[in-house]
CSV table of C-alpha atoms and ligand atoms in Angstrom, one decimal:
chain,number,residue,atom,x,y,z
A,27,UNK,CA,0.0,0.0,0.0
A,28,UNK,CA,1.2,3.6,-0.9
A,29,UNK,CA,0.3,6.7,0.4
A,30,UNK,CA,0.6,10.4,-0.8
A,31,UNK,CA,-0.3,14.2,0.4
A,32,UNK,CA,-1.9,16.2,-2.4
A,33,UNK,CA,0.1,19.2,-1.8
A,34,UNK,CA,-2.6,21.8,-3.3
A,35,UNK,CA,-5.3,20.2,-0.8
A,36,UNK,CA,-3.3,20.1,2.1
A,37,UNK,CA,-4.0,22.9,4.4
A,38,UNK,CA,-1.0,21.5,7.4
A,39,UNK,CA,-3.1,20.7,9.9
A,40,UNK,CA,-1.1,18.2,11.1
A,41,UNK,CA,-3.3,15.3,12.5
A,42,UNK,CA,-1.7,12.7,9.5
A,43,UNK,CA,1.5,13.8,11.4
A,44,UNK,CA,-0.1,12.8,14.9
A,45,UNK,CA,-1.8,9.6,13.8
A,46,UNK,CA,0.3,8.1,11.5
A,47,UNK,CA,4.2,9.6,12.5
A,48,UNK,CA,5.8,6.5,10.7
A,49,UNK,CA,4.3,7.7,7.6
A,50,UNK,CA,3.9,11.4,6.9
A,51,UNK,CA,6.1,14.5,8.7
A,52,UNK,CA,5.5,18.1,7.8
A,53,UNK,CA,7.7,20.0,5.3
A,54,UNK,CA,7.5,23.8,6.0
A,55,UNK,CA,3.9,24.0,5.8
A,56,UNK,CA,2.7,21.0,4.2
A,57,UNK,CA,2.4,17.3,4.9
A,58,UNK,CA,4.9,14.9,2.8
A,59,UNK,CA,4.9,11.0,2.9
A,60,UNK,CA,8.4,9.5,4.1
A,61,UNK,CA,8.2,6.6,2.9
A,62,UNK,CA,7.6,5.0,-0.7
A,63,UNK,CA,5.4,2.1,0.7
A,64,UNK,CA,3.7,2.4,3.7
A,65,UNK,CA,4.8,-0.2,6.9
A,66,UNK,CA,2.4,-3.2,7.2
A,67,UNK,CA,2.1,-2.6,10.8
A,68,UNK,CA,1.2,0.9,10.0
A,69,UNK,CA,-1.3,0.7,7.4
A,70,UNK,CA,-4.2,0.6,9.8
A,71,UNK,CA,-3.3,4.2,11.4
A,72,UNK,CA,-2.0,5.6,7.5
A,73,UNK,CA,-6.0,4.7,6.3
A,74,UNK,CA,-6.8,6.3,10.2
A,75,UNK,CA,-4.9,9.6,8.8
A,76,UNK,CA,-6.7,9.6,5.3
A,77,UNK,CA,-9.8,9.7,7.0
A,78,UNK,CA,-9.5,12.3,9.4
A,79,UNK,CA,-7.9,14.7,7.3
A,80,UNK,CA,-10.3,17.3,7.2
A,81,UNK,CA,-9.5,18.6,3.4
A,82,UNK,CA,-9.1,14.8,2.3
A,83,UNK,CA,-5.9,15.3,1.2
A,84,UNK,CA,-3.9,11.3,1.9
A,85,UNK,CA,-4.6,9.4,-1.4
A,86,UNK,CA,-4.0,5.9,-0.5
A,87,UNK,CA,-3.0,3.5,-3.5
A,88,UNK,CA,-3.9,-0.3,-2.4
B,8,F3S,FE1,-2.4,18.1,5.4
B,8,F3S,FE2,-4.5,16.6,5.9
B,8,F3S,FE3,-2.2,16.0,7.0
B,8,F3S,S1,-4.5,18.8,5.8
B,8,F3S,S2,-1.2,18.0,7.3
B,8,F3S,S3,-2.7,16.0,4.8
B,8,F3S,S4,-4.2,15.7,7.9
């Protein structure tokens, strides 16, 4: 599973960076993804993430 920030959505509010911190850190103002495939054990808080981001900005890719 892959995940990705749509950078012209994403308004950095920073709950993907508090649910899911093995996944997505901020960059200036905006979230990123770290990694290029998301952790098996972390794929449950990554789809946590997508969901509460208020602009629904995490695109996951099963
Ligand atoms: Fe951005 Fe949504 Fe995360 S607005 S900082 S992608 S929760």
């Amino acid at each position: 599973m892959k995940a990705k920030v749509d950078p012209d959505l994403c308004t950095g509010c920073e709950v993907c960076v508090e649910t899911c911190p093995e996944v997505f850190e901020m960059e200036g103002d905006l979230a990123v993804t770290k990694v290029d495939k998301v952790p098996a054990d972390a794929e449950e808080t990554c789809r946590q993430a997508a969901e509460e981001c208020p602009v629904e900005a995490i695109i996951i890719e099963e």
